Coordinates of C-alpha atoms in Angstrom, one line a residue:
M1 CA 0.8 -12.8 1.3
T2 CA 1.7 -10.3 -1.4
R3 CA 4.6 -7.9 -0.7
P4 CA 3.7 -4.9 1.4
P5 CA 3.6 -1.6 -0.5
A6 CA 6.9 -0.4 0.9
A7 CA 8.7 -3.4 -0.6
F8 CA 8.1 -2.4 -4.2
S9 CA 10.9 -0.9 -6.3
V10 CA 10.3 1.2 -9.4
P11 CA 13.3 1.1 -11.8
S12 CA 14.1 4.4 -13.6
P13 CA 13.0 3.2 -17.0
L14 CA 9.6 2.1 -15.6
L15 CA 9.2 5.3 -13.7
R16 CA 9.8 7.4 -16.8
A17 CA 7.4 5.2 -18.8
L18 CA 4.7 5.7 -16.2
A19 CA 5.4 9.4 -16.2
S20 CA 4.7 9.6 -19.9
T21 CA 1.2 8.3 -19.1
E22 CA 1.6 5.9 -22.1
P23 CA 0.2 2.5 -21.1
S24 CA 2.5 -0.5 -20.8
A25 CA 2.1 -4.1 -19.7
E26 CA 4.8 -3.7 -17.0
G27 CA 3.3 -0.4 -15.7
T28 CA -0.2 -1.9 -15.6
R29 CA 1.1 -5.0 -13.8
L30 CA 2.9 -2.8 -11.2
I31 CA -0.1 -0.7 -10.5
G32 CA -2.2 -3.9 -10.0
D33 CA 0.3 -5.4 -7.7
I34 CA 0.6 -2.3 -5.5
R35 CA -3.2 -2.1 -5.2
R36 CA -3.5 -5.8 -4.2
S37 CA -0.7 -5.6 -1.7
K38 CA -2.1 -2.5 0.0
R39 CA -5.6 -4.1 0.3
L40 CA -4.2 -7.2 2.0
V41 CA -2.3 -5.0 4.5
L42 CA -5.5 -3.1 5.3
L43 CA -7.4 -6.4 5.8
R44 CA -4.7 -7.8 8.0
G45 CA -4.8 -4.6 10.0
I46 CA -8.6 -4.9 10.5
L47 CA -8.2 -8.5 11.8
D48 CA -5.4 -7.5 14.2
A49 CA -7.3 -4.5 15.5
A50 CA -10.8 -6.1 15.9
P51 CA -11.8 -5.7 19.6
G52 CA -12.1 -8.8 21.8
P53 CA -15.9 -9.3 21.6
R54 CA -15.8 -9.0 17.8
A55 CA -12.5 -10.7 17.1
G56 CA -14.1 -14.2 17.1
E57 CA -16.8 -13.1 14.7
A58 CA -14.2 -11.5 12.4
A59 CA -12.1 -14.7 12.5
D60 CA -15.2 -16.8 11.5
H61 CA -15.8 -14.5 8.5
W62 CA -12.1 -14.8 7.6
A63 CA -12.3 -18.6 7.9
L64 CA -15.2 -18.6 5.4
L65 CA -13.1 -16.5 3.0
E66 CA -10.2 -18.9 3.3
E67 CA -12.5 -21.9 2.6
A68 CA -13.9 -20.1 -0.5
E69 CA -10.4 -19.3 -1.7
R70 CA -9.4 -22.9 -1.6
H71 CA -12.2 -23.6 -4.1
D72 CA -12.0 -20.4 -6.3
P73 CA -9.1 -18.1 -5.6
E74 CA -9.9 -15.7 -8.4
A75 CA -13.5 -15.1 -7.2
V76 CA -12.3 -14.4 -3.6
R77 CA -9.6 -12.0 -4.9
D78 CA -12.2 -10.1 -6.9
V79 CA -14.4 -9.7 -3.8
L80 CA -11.6 -8.6 -1.5
H81 CA -10.0 -6.3 -4.1
Y82 CA -13.3 -4.8 -5.3
P83 CA -12.9 -1.0 -5.2
A84 CA -15.7 -0.3 -2.7
T85 CA -14.1 -2.8 -0.3
G86 CA -11.1 -0.5 -0.1
V87 CA -13.3 2.4 1.1
W88 CA -14.9 0.1 3.8
A89 CA -11.4 -1.2 4.8
E90 CA -9.9 2.3 5.3
E91 CA -12.9 3.6 7.1
T92 CA -13.1 0.6 9.3
L93 CA -9.4 0.7 10.2
R94 CA -9.8 4.4 11.0
R95 CA -12.7 3.7 13.3
L96 CA -11.0 0.8 15.0
H97 CA -8.2 3.2 16.0
A98 CA -10.6 6.0 17.1
P99 CA -12.9 4.3 19.6
S100 CA -14.6 7.6 20.5
G101 CA -16.1 8.0 17.0
P102 CA -18.7 5.9 15.1
P103 CA -18.4 2.2 15.6
P104 CA -16.6 0.2 12.9
D105 CA -18.7 -1.8 10.5
L106 CA -17.2 -5.2 11.1
G107 CA -20.4 -6.9 9.9
H108 CA -19.4 -5.9 6.4
L109 CA -16.6 -8.4 6.5
G110 CA -19.3 -11.1 6.8
A111 CA -21.0 -9.7 3.6
L112 CA -17.6 -10.0 1.8
A113 CA -17.2 -13.6 3.1
V114 CA -20.7 -14.6 2.0
A115 CA -20.2 -13.0 -1.4
A116 CA -17.0 -14.9 -1.8
A117 CA -18.6 -18.2 -0.7
V118 CA -21.5 -17.8 -3.1
R119 CA -19.2 -17.0 -6.0
S120 CA -16.9 -19.9 -5.2
G121 CA -19.8 -22.4 -5.2
I122 CA -19.1 -23.9 -1.7
A123 CA -21.8 -25.0 0.8
F124 CA -21.9 -22.7 3.8
K125 CA -24.1 -21.3 6.5
A126 CA -23.9 -17.8 7.9
A127 CA -26.1 -15.3 9.7
L128 CA -25.9 -11.6 8.9
R129 CA -27.9 -8.6 9.9
P130 CA -29.3 -6.4 7.1
V131 CA -28.9 -2.6 7.4
N132 CA -32.1 -0.6 6.7
G133 CA -33.8 -3.7 5.3
R134 CA -31.0 -4.3 2.8
L135 CA -28.0 -6.7 2.7
V136 CA -25.4 -5.9 0.1
L137 CA -23.1 -8.6 -1.1
P138 CA -20.2 -7.0 -2.8
T139 CA -19.7 -7.8 -6.5
L140 CA -23.1 -9.6 -6.5
G141 CA -25.8 -7.1 -5.5
L142 CA -28.3 -6.8 -2.7
L143 CA -30.9 -8.9 -0.9
R144 CA -34.2 -7.4 0.5
P145 CA -35.2 -9.8 3.3
P146 CA -39.0 -10.3 3.8
R147 CA -38.7 -9.6 7.6
P148 CA -36.4 -7.7 10.0
G149 CA -33.7 -9.3 12.0
P150 CA -30.7 -11.5 11.3
L151 CA -30.8 -13.3 8.0
A152 CA -29.8 -17.0 7.7
L153 CA -27.7 -17.4 4.5
T154 CA -26.7 -20.5 2.6
E155 CA -25.3 -21.2 -0.9
R156 CA -29.0 -21.3 -2.1
T157 CA -29.9 -17.9 -0.8
W158 CA -28.6 -15.9 -3.7
D159 CA -31.0 -16.2 -6.6
P160 CA -30.7 -13.5 -9.3
E161 CA -34.2 -14.5 -10.5
D162 CA -35.8 -13.8 -7.1
P163 CA -37.7 -10.5 -7.1
A164 CA -36.1 -9.8 -3.6
T165 CA -32.7 -9.9 -5.2
L166 CA -31.2 -7.0 -7.1
P167 CA -28.0 -8.0 -9.0
L168 CA -25.2 -5.6 -9.6
H169 CA -25.4 -4.2 -13.1
T170 CA -22.5 -5.2 -15.4
L171 CA -21.7 -2.9 -18.2
P172 CA -21.4 -4.4 -21.7
G173 CA -18.1 -5.7 -23.0
G174 CA -16.3 -6.9 -19.9
R175 CA -16.3 -7.2 -16.2
T176 CA -16.7 -3.5 -15.3
A177 CA -19.7 -3.0 -12.9
L178 CA -22.0 0.0 -12.9
D179 CA -22.2 0.2 -9.1
D180 CA -25.3 1.9 -7.8
L181 CA -25.7 -0.5 -4.8
D182 CA -22.7 -0.9 -2.6
P183 CA -22.9 1.3 0.5
Y184 CA -19.2 2.0 0.3
R185 CA -19.1 2.9 -3.4
A186 CA -18.7 6.6 -2.7
C187 CA -18.3 7.5 0.9
G188 CA -15.7 8.2 3.5
S189 CA -13.5 11.2 4.1
A190 CA -11.7 10.8 0.8
R191 CA -14.8 11.7 -1.3
P192 CA -14.5 15.1 -3.0
A193 CA -17.1 17.6 -1.7
P194 CA -18.9 18.4 -5.1
V195 CA -19.3 14.6 -5.8
R196 CA -22.4 12.6 -4.8
A197 CA -23.2 9.1 -5.9
A198 CA -26.5 8.5 -7.6
R199 CA -29.2 6.4 -6.0
R200 CA -30.2 3.0 -7.5
L201 CA -30.9 3.6 -11.2
T202 CA -34.0 2.4 -13.0
P203 CA -33.8 -0.1 -15.8
K204 CA -34.0 2.8 -18.2
G205 CA -31.1 4.4 -16.5
H206 CA -29.0 1.2 -16.8
K207 CA -29.8 1.0 -20.5
R208 CA -28.8 4.6 -21.0
W209 CA -25.5 3.9 -19.3
D210 CA -25.0 0.7 -21.4
T211 CA -25.4 2.8 -24.6
Q212 CA -23.0 5.6 -23.5
W213 CA -20.5 3.1 -22.2
T214 CA -20.5 1.0 -25.4
G215 CA -20.0 4.2 -27.5
A216 CA -17.2 5.4 -25.3
L217 CA -15.3 2.0 -25.5
T218 CA -15.8 2.0 -29.3
L219 CA -14.2 5.4 -29.5
L220 CA -11.3 4.4 -27.2
E221 CA -10.6 1.3 -29.2
R222 CA -10.8 3.2 -32.5
Y223 CA -8.5 6.1 -31.5
D224 CA -6.2 4.6 -28.8
T225 CA -6.2 0.9 -28.5
A226 CA -3.5 0.9 -25.7
R227 CA -5.6 3.2 -23.5
A228 CA -8.7 1.2 -24.2
E229 CA -6.8 -1.9 -22.9
E230 CA -5.6 0.1 -19.9
V231 CA -9.1 1.1 -19.0
A232 CA -10.3 -2.5 -19.3
R233 CA -7.5 -3.8 -17.1
L234 CA -7.5 -1.1 -14.4
L235 CA -11.2 -0.2 -14.1
R236 CA -13.4 -2.6 -12.1
S237 CA -16.4 -0.3 -11.4
V238 CA -18.0 2.9 -12.4
V239 CA -20.2 4.7 -9.9
P240 CA -22.8 7.0 -11.4
L241 CA -22.8 10.5 -10.2
A242 CA -26.1 12.1 -9.0
G243 CA -27.6 14.9 -11.0
G244 CA -26.2 18.3 -9.9
S245 CA -22.7 17.0 -9.4
R246 CA -20.3 19.7 -10.6
S247 CA -17.8 17.2 -11.8
H248 CA -17.8 15.0 -14.9
G249 CA -15.7 12.5 -13.1
A250 CA -13.7 11.8 -9.9
T251 CA -11.6 9.1 -8.2
Q252 CA -11.3 8.1 -4.6
P253 CA -7.9 7.1 -3.4
A254 CA -9.4 4.5 -1.1
A255 CA -11.3 2.9 -4.1
P256 CA -8.6 2.0 -6.6
G257 CA -10.1 0.6 -9.8
S258 CA -13.2 2.8 -9.6
V259 CA -14.3 6.0 -11.3
L260 CA -17.2 8.2 -10.3
A261 CA -18.7 9.5 -13.6
R262 CA -21.6 11.5 -14.8
N263 CA -23.7 10.0 -17.6
Q264 CA -22.5 11.8 -20.7
A265 CA -22.1 11.5 -24.4
P266 CA -19.6 8.8 -25.5
P267 CA -16.8 11.3 -26.6
A268 CA -16.9 13.0 -23.2
L269 CA -17.2 9.7 -21.3
A270 CA -14.2 8.3 -23.2
A271 CA -12.1 11.4 -22.2
T272 CA -13.3 11.1 -18.6
L273 CA -12.2 7.5 -18.4
V274 CA -8.7 8.3 -19.8
H275 CA -8.4 11.2 -17.3
E276 CA -9.6 9.4 -14.2
V277 CA -7.6 6.3 -14.8
Q278 CA -4.4 8.4 -14.6
H279 CA -5.3 9.7 -11.2
G280 CA -5.7 6.1 -10.0
K281 CA -2.2 5.2 -11.5
L282 CA -0.5 8.1 -9.8
T283 CA -2.2 7.4 -6.5
A284 CA -0.9 3.8 -6.5
L285 CA 2.6 4.9 -7.5
A286 CA 2.6 7.4 -4.6
D287 CA 1.9 4.5 -2.2
V288 CA 5.4 3.1 -2.9
L289 CA 7.4 6.1 -4.0
T290 CA 7.7 9.6 -2.5
L291 CA 7.6 12.1 -5.4
H292 CA 7.6 15.3 -3.2
T293 CA 7.6 16.5 0.4
A294 CA 5.3 19.5 0.0
D295 CA 2.4 20.2 2.4
R296 CA -1.2 20.7 1.4
T297 CA -1.0 24.5 1.2
A298 CA -2.9 25.6 -2.0
R299 CA -0.8 28.2 -3.7
H300 CA -0.4 27.1 -7.4
W301 CA -2.3 28.2 -10.5
A302 CA -3.8 25.3 -12.5
P303 CA -5.5 26.3 -15.8
W304 CA -8.1 23.6 -15.5
R305 CA -9.3 25.0 -12.1
T306 CA -10.3 28.3 -10.7
D307 CA -9.0 27.7 -7.2
P308 CA -5.4 27.5 -6.1
R309 CA -3.9 24.0 -5.9
P310 CA -1.4 22.3 -3.6
L311 CA 1.6 20.8 -5.3
E312 CA 0.0 17.3 -5.1
G313 CA -3.1 18.6 -6.9
L314 CA -1.0 20.3 -9.5
L315 CA 1.0 17.1 -10.2
H316 CA -2.2 15.0 -10.4
G317 CA -3.9 17.5 -12.7
A318 CA -0.9 17.9 -15.0
Y319 CA -0.5 14.1 -15.2
A320 CA -4.1 13.4 -16.1
H321 CA -4.2 16.3 -18.6
L322 CA -1.0 15.1 -20.3
A323 CA -2.8 11.8 -21.0
L324 CA -5.8 13.6 -22.3
A325 CA -3.6 15.7 -24.7
G326 CA -2.1 12.5 -26.0
Y327 CA -5.6 10.9 -26.4
W328 CA -7.0 13.8 -28.3
Q329 CA -4.0 14.0 -30.5
R330 CA -4.6 10.4 -31.6
A331 CA -8.3 11.0 -32.0
A332 CA -7.5 14.0 -34.2
L333 CA -5.2 11.8 -36.4
Y334 CA -8.2 9.6 -37.0
G335 CA -10.3 12.6 -38.0
A336 CA -12.4 13.0 -34.8
R337 CA -14.3 16.3 -35.1
G338 CA -13.0 19.0 -32.8
A339 CA -10.1 16.8 -31.5
W340 CA -7.3 19.1 -32.7
A341 CA -8.8 22.0 -30.8
Q342 CA -9.1 19.8 -27.7
H343 CA -5.5 18.6 -28.0
A344 CA -4.1 22.1 -28.6
R345 CA -6.0 23.6 -25.6
I346 CA -5.1 20.8 -23.2
R347 CA -1.5 20.5 -24.3
A348 CA -1.0 24.3 -23.9
Q349 CA -2.4 24.0 -20.3
V350 CA 0.0 21.2 -19.5
A351 CA 3.0 23.0 -21.1
A352 CA 2.2 26.1 -19.0
V353 CA 2.3 24.1 -15.7
L354 CA 5.2 21.8 -16.3
P355 CA 8.0 24.5 -15.8
V356 CA 6.5 25.5 -12.5
L357 CA 6.1 21.9 -11.4
R358 CA 9.7 21.0 -12.4
A359 CA 11.1 24.0 -10.4
Q360 CA 9.6 23.0 -7.1
P361 CA 12.3 22.4 -4.5
E362 CA 10.1 19.9 -2.6
L363 CA 10.4 17.4 -5.5
T364 CA 12.4 14.3 -4.5
V365 CA 15.0 12.8 -6.8
A366 CA 12.3 10.4 -8.1
G367 CA 9.8 13.3 -8.3
R368 CA 12.2 15.4 -10.4
E369 CA 12.8 12.4 -12.8
F370 CA 9.0 11.9 -13.0
A371 CA 8.4 15.6 -13.8
D372 CA 11.2 15.6 -16.4
A373 CA 9.8 12.6 -18.1
M374 CA 6.4 14.2 -18.2
A375 CA 8.0 17.3 -19.9
A376 CA 9.7 15.0 -22.4
A377 CA 6.4 13.3 -23.2
E378 CA 4.8 16.8 -23.8
R379 CA 7.6 17.9 -26.1
S380 CA 7.3 14.7 -28.1
M381 CA 3.9 15.8 -29.2
D382 CA 5.7 18.3 -31.5
E383 CA 6.2 15.4 -33.9
L384 CA 2.5 15.5 -34.9
P385 CA 1.4 19.2 -34.4
P386 CA -2.1 20.4 -35.1
P387 CA -2.7 22.1 -38.5
G388 CA -2.2 25.8 -38.8
D389 CA -1.5 27.9 -35.7
Q390 CA -3.9 26.2 -33.3
H391 CA -1.2 25.4 -30.8
A392 CA 0.1 28.9 -30.8
V393 CA -3.4 30.3 -30.4
A394 CA -4.1 28.0 -27.5
R395 CA -0.8 28.9 -25.7
R396 CA -1.7 32.6 -26.0
A397 CA -5.1 32.0 -24.6
V398 CA -3.6 30.1 -21.6
D399 CA -1.1 32.9 -21.1
R400 CA -4.0 35.4 -20.9
A401 CA -5.8 33.2 -18.4
R402 CA -2.7 32.9 -16.3
R403 CA -2.1 36.6 -16.1
A404 CA -5.8 37.2 -15.3
W405 CA -5.7 34.6 -12.5
Y406 CA -2.6 36.1 -10.9
G407 CA -4.2 39.5 -11.1
Q408 CA -7.0 38.0 -8.9
H409 CA -4.4 36.3 -6.6
P410 CA -1.4 38.7 -6.4
E411 CA -0.4 37.1 -3.1
L412 CA 0.5 33.9 -4.9
A413 CA 2.6 35.6 -7.6
P414 CA 5.9 34.5 -5.9
Y415 CA 5.0 30.9 -6.6
A416 CA 4.3 31.5 -10.3
E417 CA 7.7 30.3 -11.4
G418 CA 8.4 27.9 -8.5

């Protein structure tokens, strides 16, 4: 068993390195370890809380997982730590401790076990009940049984060439899945309201995503190799957003390693990936380190939003935009069109927020060190400023936006400077 999240320590140099948003091997390794540890704790909690009549069934599924792990540990880890599995695990544990609500979906543990058994190559027999005529096997895809009722499964059941089988689409260039199948890919109470996952895409839709994804990775590798590697290591799945979603991208705390994203041109998609991966990093860090003690009251101005934000939201936004400012600065140095303007605008936004963030009395000692390191990273961008007066112009525009916002929210003016 991996260490529980509370057992992790974050030395000061590593904390400051993470605060800078700059990728590092040590930081990426820590984020991965935290995620894996938390997932195992969730799964253990489900097994311990499974009600009497279902405990035996859950134990059987877990036994199949253990057998598969003896043959192919990496395949089983990938299934158990797949992002959508986290949404299922948190939702199931919540329902197990709230018996008056909807029943927990313990049958999904069987789908995880079967997927792990198939991928490990062991011989097995299992019976699972499809939901609405579909049986999703995480990381593999879905089966459409020819008749209703329980489905008998063996190692020969999964056949990607069978018309009744829909394999999960893998994006070019790595192991990142384009997940438009898993029932838990974008659900649960953590999902942002304006975000809605797309239904199963057509082959044409998959091809369009392949093209945009390849273009985005090419740009990341050209402009910022370290961030390209970070995306490759920390991102396991992309969930397409449905048309009409107001957001370009989003993350779910319960689904670490996944990004919800709209199909968009490669430059915008590359920026979305950089931005959303930072949210995932900060969420993992907050699982082992308390950065502030503020409540969820929305009282702060954030230049990238129109609505007031709680301190947690302000911290997340500043962190993700700090990474974007760095990315666009590197892109500009490589001659990317419009990159200096993007850098100047986003950096000015971050610079306007950081003094307020650093002044918050609810910051812990670690939170203050984190915010100070973010400010140091922002100041270091002075070494490679945009040409002309672009940064000064951007700062003046942000100041005007700030004054206008507080003119609309005069009751929040006392929080303007922390």
